[in-house]
Amino acid sequence: MSTPYKPEIVEQEAQRHWQEARSFEVDEDPGKDKFYCLTMFPYPSGKLHMGHVRVFTISDVIARYQRMLGKHVLQPMGWDAFGMPAENAAIKHGVPPAEWTYRNIAEMRGQLDRLGYAYDWSREVTTCRPEYYRWEQWLFTKMFEKGLVYRKNSVVNWDPVDQTVLANEQVIDGRGWRSDALVERREIPQWFMKTTAYADELLEELDRMPGWPESVKTMQRNWIGRSEGVELSFDVKGEDEPLTVYTTRPDTLMGVTYMAVAAEHPLAAKAAKDNPDLAAFIAECVRTDAAEATIETMEKKGMPLGISAIHPLTGDEVPLWVANFVLMSYGTGAVMAVPGHDERDWEFARKHGVTIKQVIAPADGSQIDIQEQVFVDKGVLVNSGEFDGMDYATAFNAIADHFERTGRGRRTVNYRLRDWGVSRQRYWGTPIPIIYCDDCDAVPVPEEDLPVVLPEDVTVTGTGSPLKDMPEFVNVACPKCGKDARRETDTFDTFVESSWYFARYACPDNDTTMLDERAAYWTPVDQYTGGIEHAILHLLYSRFFQRVMRDEGLTDVSEPFTNLLTQGMVLKDGAKMSKNKGNTVDPQELINKYGADTVRLFMMFAAPPEQSLEWSDDGVQGSYRFLKRFWHAVIDHAAGGPVAALDLKALNDAQKALRRKTHQTIAKIGDDIGRRSSFNTAVAAAMELLNAVNRFDDDSEAGRAVEHEALEAVVLMLSPMTPHICHALWQTLGHDTALIDHRWPDFDASALELDMIELVVQVNGKLRGRVAVPADAGKDDIEKLAIADDNVQRFLDGKEIRKVIVVPGRLVNIVV
RNA sequence: GCCCGGGUGGCGGAAUUGGUAGACGCAGCGGACUUAAAAUCCGCUGUCCGAAAGGACGUGCCGGUUCGAGUCCGGCCCCGGGCACCA
């Protein structure tokens, strides 16, 4: 009887070795080729979920693989510790958010240790600690000095019952999640970071980032949304101020038949003064949440204001409407509408009986009926007076020139990207380091007074920030004039913390500067792994912040993440696994039952990393069975005693075949992990090789030597995925040095050579036979052999061969 | 609504550059071992026709390009992610 596989013993033993040897603590060694491998750090929600296990395992596999290639690997871990769930828990259980958070961190840290990840814990970063957030407060004050931050009014979701600001997530079907009250849009002053100042750079650099997936780069390009258009103004009858609008389709200008303004627009308010119906409509428009998805999908509604604008080219009167889909905070709060050539305008015009005018005709001369079908393509101008017959580009320039000449408009570049609103009316976050003084206005907290420490001993009620009720926090002297002043009680968006933590891992203990020379050594991150749900916001904010730090002289690096792997979600019942939806599976139970290696292996094997993984409990058992087979295969082999050195010249065909399989597999798994990030096929290839070893029944000296080589290769190549069992089996195979310090195996190209190869024979593209041909056979010989095949002959019978296509090494296709 | 993905056996998935569709695993069925069960081992397993050899069909739907399409092109359907205050 051989020793049974006991994961809990094997795993403890391996982890003890790594801990005693401090295997994963790294310093800065300029002589070594560094590799910074990073995972998006977790929010400490309580327990690890399957999504965490998936992303951490992917990253750990990459880190361990790179280490085996000889790289000097840093893989740190930390906690994105500020956020709403801590406040929600506080309201529910009466526990201060800080206490709840620290408790969760301790719990999750234990779970991570149990999974055997190769983390350098000496660099742990926790964002709710003052020694971390003081530096983002400091950078904010620097940005303030440079004019990179500013304050302006901005829309929030207001719960009129709980008297508090709600996150979009807390608005359910237009109602507050706790009060069930209809949510209102409300404008309050908030701090913004000028992300648009970097819009061009953020966009252009995407073209020089080969290590990022195309899909993510496309999403970011579309999000930034650079467009070239014309800004022009319409006079409004009876008003001094003209109405300014932006359009990318000035060629359709002659088709403008109405204009629309936001409900909060001053012109709407003015018109509503003596029009109760209009006032009621405007009030209704405000009773909706501020999410773009809500606004874009809700029924498009509008009402005429009874005021007209003057068309700048024709002088015709154009009616002004107020519409629920125009937002005051984006652009100028007004749009021109061309129902003939814009989908949304067309639907709105049909519904409200506004004139639809055709001013663009299809370039191919075909006829269209604009009353029946909107036409949005670019074409040739019609019904446009002096511009008739022009194509899009000619008309764009002619009309833009006209406006620039008359001073009533200009060519402009516009971005869909907006500046980043970083104020949150919440307690559990980084205090915004600003003091308001009646005389000096908003004054940044001086460097020597940083950090502004968030008080941790509080009671959270769910109706506004507890900071407002803490005079010892709020009441301060103005840093400029010394008069009584008030501290800002809003905190930062938690995305601010996660926009620079990757750099701080390099120097988490530095209390005199944000980043030091150690950051210069480790950054940029070589491999960043995280959920596809972060494709835009987190990754774009980080790219922005990196540039702000660069321009502050803290780093030379512009792009924070050289290579990006976006892993798919772990789904359950077709939806993202999340605590909110209550569809989570607890990884801990599986670890207790099967061990960390089984869970790690299953996560890697069940789906390719970039695709979503629909969770099913079946299959984990299969991974466990495989590890048991693996265990016994190695133990049984080792029980045969020491093996002789491999004598390549003395091998028989079966031995050569196993050796070929071994080296084919080494080549494949290296490519799968190193180039393709295709971990599921890497595991499958390792399984195939082990299956070949188990079928291989040869106790001769040469046979055992070939088997030994194959098993060593499997142990080494599976070690990034299942490091514990491989650590133990490496010793079983007779090594007295630890696997963790061993190199990735090399493959022997000469082992791959074959004398005969099998080709597939097709007739008219359909598989009809197979022929074995010498590896060096010429095209003519291959053709003859293919045509001679019995089954192929049946399909060639009596037909004329028109063409024969030979794809070397693959197939022959005979066309008849 | 807009942007980005995905859809292949009973299930998870493989097919890397347009070249053998279904690797590897799960589940299922049959067998060995066992007093029995579990565990383990061996074999079969896309659907249909056929005793077999073999054949027909088959990668969400409709159409196209090609000697050859899961892969490329056009048009749809369904599912997932994001949409700026969830992280």
CSV table of C-alpha atoms in Angstrom, one decimal, chain A residues 59-361:
chain,number,residue,atom,x,y,z
A,59,SER,CA,-2.1,35.7,-11.1
A,60,ASP,CA,-0.3,33.2,-8.9
A,61,VAL,CA,0.2,30.8,-11.8
A,62,ILE,CA,1.8,33.6,-13.8
A,63,ALA,CA,4.0,34.7,-10.9
A,64,ARG,CA,5.2,31.2,-10.2
A,65,TYR,CA,5.8,30.5,-13.9
A,66,GLN,CA,7.8,33.7,-14.4
A,67,ARG,CA,9.9,32.9,-11.3
A,68,MET,CA,10.7,29.4,-12.8
A,69,LEU,CA,11.9,31.3,-15.9
A,70,GLY,CA,14.4,33.0,-13.7
A,71,LYS,CA,12.7,36.4,-13.2
A,72,HIS,CA,12.9,38.3,-9.9
A,73,VAL,CA,9.2,38.3,-9.2
A,74,LEU,CA,7.2,40.7,-6.9
A,75,GLN,CA,3.6,39.7,-6.1
A,76,PRO,CA,2.1,41.8,-3.4
A,77,MET,CA,-1.4,41.9,-1.8
A,78,GLY,CA,-3.4,44.4,0.0
A,79,TRP,CA,-6.9,45.7,0.7
A,80,ASP,CA,-9.2,48.2,-1.0
A,81,ALA,CA,-10.6,48.9,2.4
A,82,PHE,CA,-12.9,51.9,2.1
A,83,GLY,CA,-16.4,51.6,0.7
A,84,MET,CA,-20.1,51.4,1.2
A,85,PRO,CA,-20.5,47.8,2.4
A,86,ALA,CA,-18.7,48.7,5.7
A,87,GLU,CA,-21.3,51.5,6.3
A,88,ASN,CA,-24.2,49.2,5.4
A,89,ALA,CA,-22.8,46.6,7.9
A,90,ALA,CA,-22.5,49.4,10.5
A,91,ILE,CA,-26.1,50.4,10.1
A,92,LYS,CA,-27.3,46.8,10.2
A,93,HIS,CA,-25.1,45.5,13.1
A,94,GLY,CA,-24.1,48.7,14.9
A,95,VAL,CA,-20.4,47.9,14.4
A,96,PRO,CA,-18.1,50.8,13.4
A,97,PRO,CA,-17.0,50.4,9.8
A,98,ALA,CA,-13.3,50.3,10.8
A,99,GLU,CA,-13.8,47.5,13.2
A,100,TRP,CA,-15.8,45.5,10.7
A,101,THR,CA,-13.2,46.1,8.0
A,102,TYR,CA,-10.2,45.1,10.1
A,103,ARG,CA,-12.0,41.9,11.2
A,104,ASN,CA,-12.8,41.0,7.6
A,105,ILE,CA,-9.2,41.6,6.5
A,106,ALA,CA,-7.9,39.2,9.2
A,107,GLU,CA,-10.4,36.6,8.1
A,108,MET,CA,-9.6,36.9,4.4
A,109,ARG,CA,-5.9,37.0,5.0
A,110,GLY,CA,-6.2,33.6,6.7
A,111,GLN,CA,-8.1,32.2,3.7
A,112,LEU,CA,-5.5,33.6,1.3
A,113,ASP,CA,-2.7,31.9,3.3
A,114,ARG,CA,-4.6,28.6,3.1
A,115,LEU,CA,-4.6,28.8,-0.7
A,116,GLY,CA,-0.9,29.0,-0.8
A,117,TYR,CA,-0.4,32.2,-2.9
A,118,ALA,CA,3.1,33.4,-3.4
A,119,TYR,CA,2.7,36.9,-1.9
A,120,ASP,CA,5.2,39.2,-0.4
A,121,TRP,CA,3.2,40.1,2.7
A,122,SER,CA,5.9,42.4,3.9
A,123,ARG,CA,4.5,45.0,1.5
A,124,GLU,CA,0.8,44.7,2.4
A,125,VAL,CA,-1.2,47.9,1.8
A,126,THR,CA,-4.5,48.8,3.5
A,127,THR,CA,-6.1,51.9,2.0
A,128,CYS,CA,-8.1,52.9,5.1
A,129,ARG,CA,-4.8,53.4,7.1
A,130,PRO,CA,-3.7,57.1,7.4
A,131,GLU,CA,-0.2,56.2,6.4
A,132,TYR,CA,-1.6,55.2,3.0
A,133,TYR,CA,-4.3,57.8,2.3
A,134,ARG,CA,-2.2,60.7,3.6
A,135,TRP,CA,-0.3,60.6,0.3
A,136,GLU,CA,-3.4,60.8,-1.9
A,137,GLN,CA,-4.5,63.7,0.3
A,138,TRP,CA,-1.1,65.3,-0.3
A,139,LEU,CA,-1.3,64.7,-4.1
A,140,PHE,CA,-4.8,66.2,-4.1
A,141,THR,CA,-3.4,69.4,-2.6
A,142,LYS,CA,-0.7,69.4,-5.3
A,143,MET,CA,-3.4,69.0,-7.9
A,144,PHE,CA,-5.3,71.9,-6.3
A,145,GLU,CA,-2.2,74.2,-6.7
A,146,LYS,CA,-1.9,73.2,-10.3
A,147,GLY,CA,-5.6,73.8,-11.1
A,148,LEU,CA,-6.1,70.1,-11.8
A,149,VAL,CA,-9.0,70.0,-9.3
A,150,TYR,CA,-12.0,72.3,-9.0
A,151,ARG,CA,-15.4,72.5,-7.5
A,152,LYS,CA,-18.7,72.8,-9.3
A,153,ASN,CA,-22.3,71.8,-8.9
A,154,SER,CA,-23.1,68.3,-9.9
A,155,VAL,CA,-26.1,66.0,-9.8
A,156,VAL,CA,-26.7,63.3,-7.2
A,157,ASN,CA,-29.5,61.0,-6.3
A,158,TRP,CA,-31.4,62.5,-3.3
A,159,ASP,CA,-33.5,60.4,-1.0
A,160,PRO,CA,-36.1,62.9,0.3
A,161,VAL,CA,-37.1,60.6,3.2
A,162,ASP,CA,-33.7,59.4,4.5
A,163,GLN,CA,-32.4,62.9,3.7
A,164,THR,CA,-29.3,61.4,2.2
A,165,VAL,CA,-27.4,61.0,-1.1
A,166,LEU,CA,-27.8,57.6,-2.7
A,167,ALA,CA,-25.4,55.7,-4.9
A,168,ASN,CA,-26.8,54.5,-8.3
A,169,GLU,CA,-26.7,51.0,-6.9
A,170,GLN,CA,-29.0,52.1,-4.0
A,171,VAL,CA,-31.7,53.3,-6.4
A,172,ILE,CA,-34.0,50.5,-7.3
A,173,ASP,CA,-36.6,51.3,-10.0
A,174,GLY,CA,-36.3,55.0,-9.2
A,175,ARG,CA,-36.8,54.5,-5.5
A,176,GLY,CA,-34.5,54.6,-2.5
A,177,TRP,CA,-33.5,51.1,-1.4
A,178,ARG,CA,-34.3,51.7,2.3
A,179,SER,CA,-37.0,54.3,2.3
A,180,ASP,CA,-38.7,53.2,-1.0
A,181,ALA,CA,-39.2,57.0,-1.6
A,182,LEU,CA,-39.1,58.3,-5.2
A,183,VAL,CA,-35.5,59.5,-5.8
A,184,GLU,CA,-34.9,63.1,-7.0
A,185,ARG,CA,-32.0,64.6,-8.9
A,186,ARG,CA,-30.3,67.3,-6.8
A,187,GLU,CA,-27.4,69.5,-7.6
A,188,ILE,CA,-24.7,70.0,-4.9
A,189,PRO,CA,-21.1,71.4,-5.0
A,190,GLN,CA,-18.6,68.6,-5.5
A,191,TRP,CA,-14.8,68.3,-6.3
A,192,PHE,CA,-13.7,67.2,-9.7
A,193,MET,CA,-10.3,66.0,-11.1
A,194,LYS,CA,-9.6,67.2,-14.6
A,195,THR,CA,-9.3,63.8,-16.4
A,196,THR,CA,-10.2,65.7,-19.6
A,197,ALA,CA,-6.8,67.5,-19.4
A,198,TYR,CA,-5.3,64.1,-20.2
A,199,ALA,CA,-8.0,62.9,-22.7
A,200,ASP,CA,-5.8,63.1,-25.8
A,201,GLU,CA,-2.8,61.4,-24.2
A,202,LEU,CA,-5.0,58.7,-22.6
A,203,LEU,CA,-6.5,58.1,-26.1
A,204,GLU,CA,-3.3,58.2,-28.2
A,205,GLU,CA,-1.3,56.0,-25.9
A,206,LEU,CA,-3.8,53.1,-26.4
A,207,ASP,CA,-2.3,52.7,-29.9
A,208,ARG,CA,1.0,51.8,-28.3
A,209,MET,CA,-0.2,49.2,-25.7
A,210,PRO,CA,0.2,45.8,-27.4
A,211,GLY,CA,0.0,44.1,-24.0
A,212,TRP,CA,-3.7,45.1,-23.5
A,213,PRO,CA,-6.7,43.2,-25.0
A,214,GLU,CA,-8.2,44.9,-28.0
A,215,SER,CA,-11.6,44.8,-26.5
A,216,VAL,CA,-10.5,46.9,-23.4
A,217,LYS,CA,-8.7,49.4,-25.6
A,218,THR,CA,-11.8,49.7,-27.8
A,219,MET,CA,-14.0,50.3,-24.8
A,220,GLN,CA,-11.6,53.0,-23.5
A,221,ARG,CA,-11.4,54.7,-26.9
A,222,ASN,CA,-15.2,54.8,-27.1
A,223,TRP,CA,-15.5,56.0,-23.6
A,224,ILE,CA,-13.1,58.9,-24.2
A,225,GLY,CA,-15.1,59.4,-27.3
A,226,ARG,CA,-13.1,62.1,-29.2
A,227,SER,CA,-15.2,63.8,-31.8
A,228,GLU,CA,-14.6,66.6,-34.2
A,229,GLY,CA,-17.5,68.9,-34.6
A,230,VAL,CA,-18.8,72.5,-34.6
A,231,GLU,CA,-20.0,74.6,-31.7
A,232,LEU,CA,-22.5,77.1,-32.9
A,233,SER,CA,-25.1,79.5,-31.3
A,234,PHE,CA,-28.7,80.1,-32.0
A,235,ASP,CA,-30.3,83.4,-30.9
A,236,VAL,CA,-33.3,83.0,-28.8
A,237,LYS,CA,-36.3,85.4,-29.4
A,238,GLY,CA,-36.6,87.8,-26.6
A,239,GLU,CA,-33.3,86.7,-24.9
A,240,ASP,CA,-30.0,88.4,-24.8
A,241,GLU,CA,-28.0,85.2,-24.4
A,242,PRO,CA,-27.8,82.9,-27.4
A,243,LEU,CA,-28.2,79.1,-27.0
A,244,THR,CA,-24.9,77.3,-27.7
A,245,VAL,CA,-24.9,73.7,-29.0
A,246,TYR,CA,-22.4,71.2,-30.3
A,247,THR,CA,-22.8,69.0,-33.3
A,248,THR,CA,-20.7,66.4,-35.2
A,249,ARG,CA,-23.1,66.7,-38.1
A,250,PRO,CA,-23.1,70.4,-39.2
A,251,ASP,CA,-24.0,69.1,-42.7
A,252,THR,CA,-27.5,68.4,-41.4
A,253,LEU,CA,-27.9,72.0,-40.0
A,254,MET,CA,-30.6,72.9,-42.5
A,255,GLY,CA,-32.7,70.1,-41.2
A,256,VAL,CA,-33.0,71.5,-37.6
A,257,THR,CA,-36.7,71.7,-36.9
A,258,TYR,CA,-36.6,72.0,-33.1
A,259,MET,CA,-34.2,72.4,-30.2
A,260,ALA,CA,-34.3,70.8,-26.7
A,261,VAL,CA,-33.0,71.9,-23.3
A,262,ALA,CA,-32.7,70.2,-20.0
A,263,ALA,CA,-35.3,70.4,-17.3
A,264,GLU,CA,-32.9,72.4,-15.1
A,265,HIS,CA,-32.1,74.9,-17.9
A,266,PRO,CA,-32.7,78.5,-17.0
A,267,LEU,CA,-34.9,79.0,-20.2
A,268,ALA,CA,-37.1,76.1,-19.0
A,269,ALA,CA,-37.4,77.6,-15.5
A,270,LYS,CA,-38.3,81.0,-17.0
A,271,ALA,CA,-40.9,79.6,-19.4
A,272,ALA,CA,-42.5,77.6,-16.5
A,273,LYS,CA,-43.1,80.7,-14.4
A,274,ASP,CA,-46.5,81.3,-15.9
A,275,ASN,CA,-47.2,77.8,-17.3
A,276,PRO,CA,-48.3,75.4,-14.5
A,277,ASP,CA,-48.4,72.4,-16.9
A,278,LEU,CA,-44.8,73.1,-17.9
A,279,ALA,CA,-43.8,73.5,-14.3
A,280,ALA,CA,-45.3,70.2,-13.4
A,281,PHE,CA,-43.5,68.5,-16.3
A,282,ILE,CA,-40.2,69.9,-15.2
A,283,ALA,CA,-40.8,68.7,-11.7
A,284,GLU,CA,-41.5,65.3,-13.0
A,285,CYS,CA,-38.3,65.2,-15.1
A,286,VAL,CA,-36.3,65.8,-11.9
A,287,ARG,CA,-37.8,62.8,-10.2
A,288,THR,CA,-35.6,60.3,-11.7
A,289,ASP,CA,-32.2,58.9,-10.9
A,290,ALA,CA,-29.1,60.2,-12.6
A,291,ALA,CA,-27.8,57.0,-14.2
A,292,GLU,CA,-27.1,57.1,-17.9
A,293,ALA,CA,-28.7,53.7,-18.5
A,294,THR,CA,-32.0,55.0,-16.9
A,295,ILE,CA,-32.1,58.1,-19.0
A,296,GLU,CA,-31.3,56.3,-22.2
A,297,THR,CA,-33.9,53.6,-21.8
A,298,MET,CA,-36.8,55.6,-20.3
A,299,GLU,CA,-39.6,56.9,-22.5
A,300,LYS,CA,-38.5,60.1,-24.3
A,301,LYS,CA,-40.8,62.9,-23.1
A,302,GLY,CA,-40.9,66.6,-23.9
A,303,MET,CA,-43.0,69.7,-23.8
A,304,PRO,CA,-42.8,72.9,-25.9
A,305,LEU,CA,-41.6,76.0,-24.1
A,306,GLY,CA,-43.5,78.4,-26.2
A,307,ILE,CA,-40.2,80.2,-27.1
A,308,SER,CA,-38.4,80.0,-30.4
A,309,ALA,CA,-34.8,80.2,-31.4
A,310,ILE,CA,-33.7,81.7,-34.7
A,311,HIS,CA,-32.0,79.4,-37.2
A,312,PRO,CA,-28.6,80.9,-37.8
A,313,LEU,CA,-28.6,80.3,-41.6
A,314,THR,CA,-32.3,80.7,-42.6
A,315,GLY,CA,-33.5,83.0,-40.0
A,316,ASP,CA,-36.5,80.7,-39.5
A,317,GLU,CA,-38.1,80.3,-36.1
A,318,VAL,CA,-37.3,76.9,-34.5
A,319,PRO,CA,-39.4,75.9,-31.5
A,320,LEU,CA,-37.7,75.2,-28.2
A,321,TRP,CA,-38.7,72.1,-26.2
A,322,VAL,CA,-37.8,70.9,-22.7
A,323,ALA,CA,-36.9,67.2,-22.9
A,324,ASN,CA,-36.2,64.5,-20.2
A,325,PHE,CA,-33.3,63.0,-22.1
A,326,VAL,CA,-31.2,66.2,-22.1
A,327,LEU,CA,-29.0,66.7,-19.1
A,328,MET,CA,-27.9,70.1,-17.7
A,329,SER,CA,-24.6,68.7,-16.5
A,330,TYR,CA,-23.4,67.4,-19.8
A,331,GLY,CA,-22.3,70.0,-22.4
A,332,THR,CA,-24.4,73.1,-22.5
A,333,GLY,CA,-27.6,71.5,-21.4
A,334,ALA,CA,-29.1,72.1,-24.9
A,335,VAL,CA,-29.1,70.2,-28.2
A,336,MET,CA,-30.2,71.0,-31.7
A,337,ALA,CA,-32.5,68.3,-33.2
A,338,VAL,CA,-32.5,67.0,-36.8
A,339,PRO,CA,-35.3,64.5,-36.9
A,340,GLY,CA,-34.7,63.5,-40.5
A,341,HIS,CA,-31.2,62.3,-39.8
A,342,ASP,CA,-31.0,61.2,-36.2
A,343,GLU,CA,-32.7,58.2,-34.7
A,344,ARG,CA,-33.7,59.7,-31.4
A,345,ASP,CA,-34.8,63.0,-32.9
A,346,TRP,CA,-36.9,61.2,-35.5
A,347,GLU,CA,-38.8,59.2,-32.9
A,348,PHE,CA,-39.3,62.2,-30.8
A,349,ALA,CA,-40.6,64.3,-33.8
A,350,ARG,CA,-43.0,61.5,-34.9
A,351,LYS,CA,-44.4,61.2,-31.4
A,352,HIS,CA,-44.9,64.9,-30.9
A,353,GLY,CA,-45.8,65.9,-34.4
A,354,VAL,CA,-42.8,68.1,-35.1
A,355,THR,CA,-41.8,68.7,-38.7
A,356,ILE,CA,-39.3,66.2,-40.2
A,357,LYS,CA,-37.2,67.6,-43.0
A,358,GLN,CA,-34.9,65.8,-45.4
A,359,VAL,CA,-31.6,67.5,-46.0
A,360,ILE,CA,-29.4,64.5,-46.8
A,361,ALA,CA,-30.0,62.1,-49.7
